[in-house]
Coordinates of C-alpha atoms and ligand atoms in Angstrom, one line a residue:
M1 CA 0.0 -0.1 0.0
R2 CA 1.6 3.4 -0.9
S3 CA 2.3 5.9 1.8
L4 CA -0.1 8.5 2.1
T5 CA 2.6 11.3 3.3
R6 CA 6.0 12.6 2.3
D7 CA 8.9 12.6 4.3
L8 CA 9.9 16.2 5.1
T9 CA 13.3 15.3 6.6
G10 CA 15.2 17.7 4.8
E11 CA 13.0 20.3 3.0
V12 CA 13.4 23.8 3.8
A13 CA 10.7 26.1 4.9
V14 CA 10.1 29.5 5.8
V15 CA 7.7 30.6 8.3
T16 CA 6.7 34.3 8.8
G17 CA 5.0 35.5 11.7
A18 CA 6.8 33.0 13.6
S19 CA 7.5 34.6 16.6
S20 CA 4.3 33.6 18.3
G21 CA 1.1 32.0 17.8
I22 CA 0.2 30.1 14.9
G23 CA 3.3 31.0 12.7
A24 CA 5.7 29.6 16.3
A25 CA 3.6 26.1 16.3
T26 CA 4.1 25.6 12.6
A27 CA 7.6 26.4 12.1
R28 CA 8.3 23.9 15.5
A29 CA 5.8 21.4 13.8
L30 CA 7.8 21.7 10.5
A31 CA 10.7 21.6 12.6
D32 CA 10.0 18.0 14.4
E33 CA 9.2 16.7 10.8
G34 CA 13.3 17.1 10.1
M35 CA 12.8 20.4 7.9
S36 CA 15.1 23.2 8.2
V37 CA 13.2 26.4 9.0
A38 CA 13.8 30.3 8.4
L39 CA 11.5 31.9 11.1
A40 CA 10.8 35.7 10.3
A41 CA 8.9 38.3 12.1
R42 CA 10.1 41.6 13.9
R43 CA 10.4 40.1 17.3
A44 CA 14.0 38.9 16.9
E45 CA 14.7 37.6 20.7
R46 CA 11.4 35.4 20.5
L47 CA 12.9 33.6 17.3
E48 CA 15.7 32.9 18.2
S49 CA 14.4 31.8 21.6
L50 CA 12.2 29.5 19.3
A51 CA 15.6 28.6 17.1
A52 CA 17.2 27.2 20.3
D53 CA 14.5 25.2 21.2
V54 CA 14.3 23.8 17.9
A55 CA 18.1 22.6 18.1
D56 CA 17.8 20.2 20.5
G57 CA 15.2 17.8 18.0
P58 CA 15.5 16.7 14.7
G59 CA 15.2 20.2 12.4
E60 CA 17.2 23.2 12.3
A61 CA 16.2 26.7 12.3
L62 CA 17.5 30.2 11.9
A63 CA 16.2 33.2 13.0
V64 CA 15.8 36.1 10.4
P65 CA 14.0 39.5 12.0
T66 CA 12.0 40.5 9.3
D67 CA 9.5 43.4 8.8
V68 CA 7.0 41.6 6.1
T69 CA 5.9 44.7 4.5
D70 CA 9.4 45.9 3.8
R71 CA 10.3 43.9 0.6
A72 CA 13.9 44.2 0.7
A73 CA 13.6 42.0 4.0
V74 CA 11.6 40.0 2.6
D75 CA 14.2 39.1 -0.7
A76 CA 16.8 39.1 1.9
L77 CA 15.1 36.7 3.9
I78 CA 14.9 34.2 1.0
E79 CA 18.3 34.7 0.1
G80 CA 19.3 34.1 3.0
T81 CA 17.2 30.9 3.7
V82 CA 18.8 29.8 0.3
D83 CA 22.4 30.0 0.8
A84 CA 21.9 28.8 4.5
F85 CA 19.8 25.9 4.0
G86 CA 19.0 25.4 -0.2
D87 CA 16.0 25.9 -2.1
L88 CA 13.2 26.6 -0.8
D89 CA 10.1 23.8 -0.4
V90 CA 7.3 25.6 1.8
F91 CA 6.5 29.0 2.2
V92 CA 4.0 29.8 4.9
N93 CA 2.9 33.2 4.7
N94 CA 1.1 33.5 8.2
A95 CA 2.4 37.0 9.2
G96 CA -1.5 38.8 10.2
V97 CA -2.6 42.1 12.5
M98 CA -6.7 42.2 13.4
L99 CA -7.2 45.6 14.3
L100 CA -11.0 45.0 14.5
Q101 CA -13.5 48.4 14.4
Q102 CA -17.1 49.3 13.2
V103 CA -16.3 51.2 9.6
A104 CA -17.7 54.4 11.4
D105 CA -15.4 54.4 14.0
A106 CA -12.1 53.0 12.1
D107 CA -8.9 54.5 12.1
P108 CA -7.9 54.6 8.1
D109 CA -4.6 54.3 9.3
D110 CA -5.2 50.7 11.1
W111 CA -7.1 49.2 7.4
E112 CA -3.8 50.6 5.9
T113 CA -1.7 48.3 8.2
M114 CA -3.8 45.8 7.7
V115 CA -3.4 45.9 3.9
D116 CA -0.2 46.5 4.2
V117 CA 0.7 42.8 6.2
N118 CA -2.1 40.9 5.5
L119 CA -2.4 41.3 2.0
S120 CA 0.4 43.5 0.0
A121 CA 3.6 41.8 2.2
L122 CA 2.0 38.4 1.4
M123 CA 1.0 39.1 -2.3
Y124 CA 5.2 40.4 -2.4
A125 CA 6.1 37.4 -0.5
S126 CA 4.2 35.2 -2.7
K127 CA 5.9 36.2 -5.9
A128 CA 9.2 36.7 -4.3
A129 CA 9.3 33.2 -3.4
L130 CA 7.7 31.8 -6.4
P131 CA 10.5 31.0 -8.5
H132 CA 11.9 28.9 -5.4
L133 CA 8.9 26.7 -5.3
R134 CA 8.7 26.2 -9.0
G135 CA 9.4 22.0 -9.8
G136 CA 7.6 21.4 -6.8
G137 CA 7.1 23.7 -3.8
D138 CA 4.0 24.7 -1.6
L139 CA 2.6 28.2 -1.0
V140 CA 0.7 28.0 2.4
Q141 CA -1.2 31.1 3.1
V142 CA -3.1 31.2 6.4
S143 CA -6.4 33.3 5.7
S144 CA -9.6 32.7 8.4
V145 CA -12.7 32.0 8.3
A146 CA -13.0 35.9 7.7
G147 CA -11.8 35.2 4.4
R148 CA -15.7 32.9 3.7
T149 CA -18.1 34.9 6.1
T150 CA -17.8 38.6 7.2
S151 CA -18.6 40.2 10.5
E152 CA -19.4 43.5 11.9
T153 CA -16.4 45.3 13.1
A154 CA -14.4 42.9 10.5
A155 CA -15.3 44.6 7.5
G156 CA -11.1 46.0 6.9
Y157 CA -10.0 42.8 8.4
N158 CA -12.8 40.3 6.1
A159 CA -11.4 42.8 3.0
T160 CA -7.7 41.4 3.7
K161 CA -8.1 38.1 3.7
W162 CA -10.9 37.9 1.2
G163 CA -8.3 39.4 -0.9
V164 CA -5.8 36.3 0.5
N165 CA -8.1 33.6 -1.1
A166 CA -9.0 35.7 -4.2
F167 CA -5.2 36.4 -5.1
T168 CA -4.0 32.9 -4.2
D169 CA -6.8 31.0 -6.2
A170 CA -5.7 33.1 -9.2
L171 CA -2.2 32.3 -8.3
R172 CA -3.3 28.6 -8.1
K173 CA -4.7 28.7 -11.8
E174 CA -1.1 30.8 -13.2
E175 CA 1.4 28.2 -11.6
T176 CA -0.2 24.8 -10.7
E177 CA 1.4 23.5 -13.9
N178 CA 4.9 24.6 -12.9
G179 CA 4.6 22.2 -9.9
V180 CA 3.4 24.9 -7.3
R181 CA 0.5 23.7 -4.8
T182 CA -0.7 26.1 -3.0
T183 CA -2.6 25.5 0.7
V184 CA -5.1 28.5 2.1
I185 CA -5.6 27.5 5.4
E186 CA -8.8 29.1 6.9
P187 CA -8.8 29.5 10.8
G188 CA -11.3 29.7 13.6
A189 CA -10.6 31.0 16.8
V190 CA -7.3 30.5 18.2
E191 CA -5.8 31.2 21.8
T192 CA -3.2 33.6 20.2
E193 CA -1.9 37.4 20.7
L194 CA -3.8 38.0 17.8
Q195 CA -6.8 39.8 19.7
E196 CA -4.1 42.0 22.2
H197 CA -3.9 44.7 19.2
I198 CA -7.8 45.4 19.3
P199 CA -7.8 49.2 19.0
D200 CA -12.0 49.4 20.4
E201 CA -11.5 48.8 23.9
E202 CA -15.2 47.3 24.1
V203 CA -14.9 45.1 20.4
K204 CA -11.6 43.7 22.1
R205 CA -14.0 42.7 25.4
R206 CA -16.4 40.9 23.1
I207 CA -14.0 39.3 20.9
E208 CA -12.3 38.1 24.1
G209 CA -15.1 36.9 25.4
W210 CA -16.0 35.4 22.7
V211 CA -13.0 33.0 22.5
E212 CA -12.9 32.5 25.8
S213 CA -17.1 31.0 25.6
M214 CA -15.6 27.9 23.5
D215 CA -13.0 25.6 23.4
A216 CA -10.7 27.4 21.2
L217 CA -8.1 26.1 19.0
R218 CA -4.7 25.5 20.3
P219 CA -1.9 26.9 17.4
E220 CA -0.7 23.8 17.2
D221 CA -4.0 22.3 15.3
I222 CA -3.8 24.6 12.8
A223 CA 0.0 23.3 12.6
A224 CA -1.5 19.8 11.9
G225 CA -3.5 21.4 9.1
V226 CA -0.2 23.0 7.6
L227 CA 1.8 19.5 7.9
Y228 CA -1.3 17.9 6.4
A229 CA -0.8 19.5 3.7
V230 CA 2.0 20.0 2.5
G231 CA 2.8 16.4 3.7
Q232 CA 0.4 15.2 0.5
P233 CA 2.3 13.0 -2.2
R234 CA 3.4 15.4 -5.3
H235 CA -0.1 14.2 -7.0
V236 CA -2.2 15.7 -4.1
S237 CA -2.7 19.5 -3.6
V238 CA -4.8 20.6 -0.8
N239 CA -6.4 23.4 -2.3
E240 CA -8.0 25.3 1.1
L241 CA -8.5 23.5 4.8
M242 CA -11.2 25.5 7.0
I243 CA -10.4 24.8 11.0
R244 CA -13.3 25.2 13.6
P245 CA -13.2 24.8 17.4
T246 CA -16.1 22.3 16.9
D247 CA -17.8 24.4 19.1
Q248 CA -17.8 27.8 16.8
P249 CA -21.0 29.0 15.6
Ligands
NDP301 P1 0.0 36.5 16.6 O1 -0.3 37.5 17.0 O2 -0.1 35.8 17.8 O3 1.1 36.4 15.3 C1 1.1 37.4 14.6 C2 2.2 36.9 13.7 O4 2.6 38.3 13.2 C3 3.3 37.3 15.1 O5 4.3 36.5 15.3 C4 3.8 39.1 14.3 O6 5.5 39.3 14.8 C5 3.7 38.9 12.9 N1 3.7 39.7 12.3 C6 3.0 41.2 12.9 N2 3.2 42.0 11.7 C7 4.6 41.6 11.2 C8 5.3 42.6 10.1 N3 5.3 43.9 9.8 N4 6.5 41.7 10.0 C9 6.3 40.6 10.7 N5 5.8 39.7 11.3 C10 4.8 40.6 11.4 O7 -1.3 35.8 15.8 P2 -1.9 34.1 15.4 O8 -0.8 33.4 15.5 O9 -3.1 34.2 16.0 O10 -2.2 35.2 13.4 C11 -1.2 34.2 12.7 C12 -2.2 34.4 11.5 O11 -3.3 33.8 11.7 C13 -2.3 35.7 11.4 O12 -2.6 35.9 9.6 C14 -4.4 36.1 11.6 O13 -5.0 36.7 10.8 C15 -4.3 34.6 11.4 N6 -5.3 34.0 11.8 C16 -5.5 34.0 13.2 C17 -6.9 33.6 13.9 C18 -7.5 33.2 15.5 O14 -7.9 33.2 16.4 N7 -6.3 33.7 16.4 C19 -8.1 33.2 13.0 C20 -8.0 32.9 12.0 C21 -6.7 33.0 11.6 P3 6.1 40.4 15.5 O15 5.2 41.2 16.3 O16 7.5 39.9 16.4 O17 6.2 40.8 14.2

């Protein structure tokens, strides 16, 4: 009987937003499979600490402090990873911010930040990674249930995540003949630092209460979804995975 998963040992990954939450768990899960993983985010100490932890396991990790909205820094991240570990097999666009507000109350600067980090940076990093992924690589985009549905206070966030889904599906059509697999991951509520940055205190309290009202996902639950997708045999492309807590309506 043929094996259902590929052996990822020795493959090379980049994970953005690897300093906390879903990105840190995903980087660790990939390294636990024996991969070499570049860790990208702004908080350098967090990345160094994760890289040191990973060194005790079967894989390896390199901390590459990166602001994903800086295109030159993203180019340097990719070049540095290829120099250190060899050509890329997996690129995980995970960095994101969720600055929820009603449209009427919204600070347009917060919209701009979300568009810059969640959408424009993901688009640029996808383009920059493509030449390295052709011939057999995975582009994994961490979108959200908010990329398929809408809700009050999430208009700006919804716009960025719907953008991620649309961009990635069009890119899939362009690049599938080049052997690039694309996976959009759509998590529901996950216990991370994401809600801490919500600027409107009332909205923040409401969202925190909503997450606490259910048995929310852990970052490792989403990392398992990423592993499932990239671990499939090369003729299998898992294009979309929506993962909610069982008790999330
Ligand atoms: P966290 O806040 O824990 O992680 C966000 C990560 O993004 C951090 O590592 C942060 O690192 C990084 N980041 C933010 N801005 C930048 C930037 N300019 N450059 C580089 N890195 C940046 O939240 P999550 O783990 O929850 O979020 C990860 C992804 O999952 C996001 O895209 C989010 O939208 C998505 N998601 C989360 C859900 C949830 O319920 N938690 C649900 C659905 C989707 P640093 O600050 O060090 O730069």
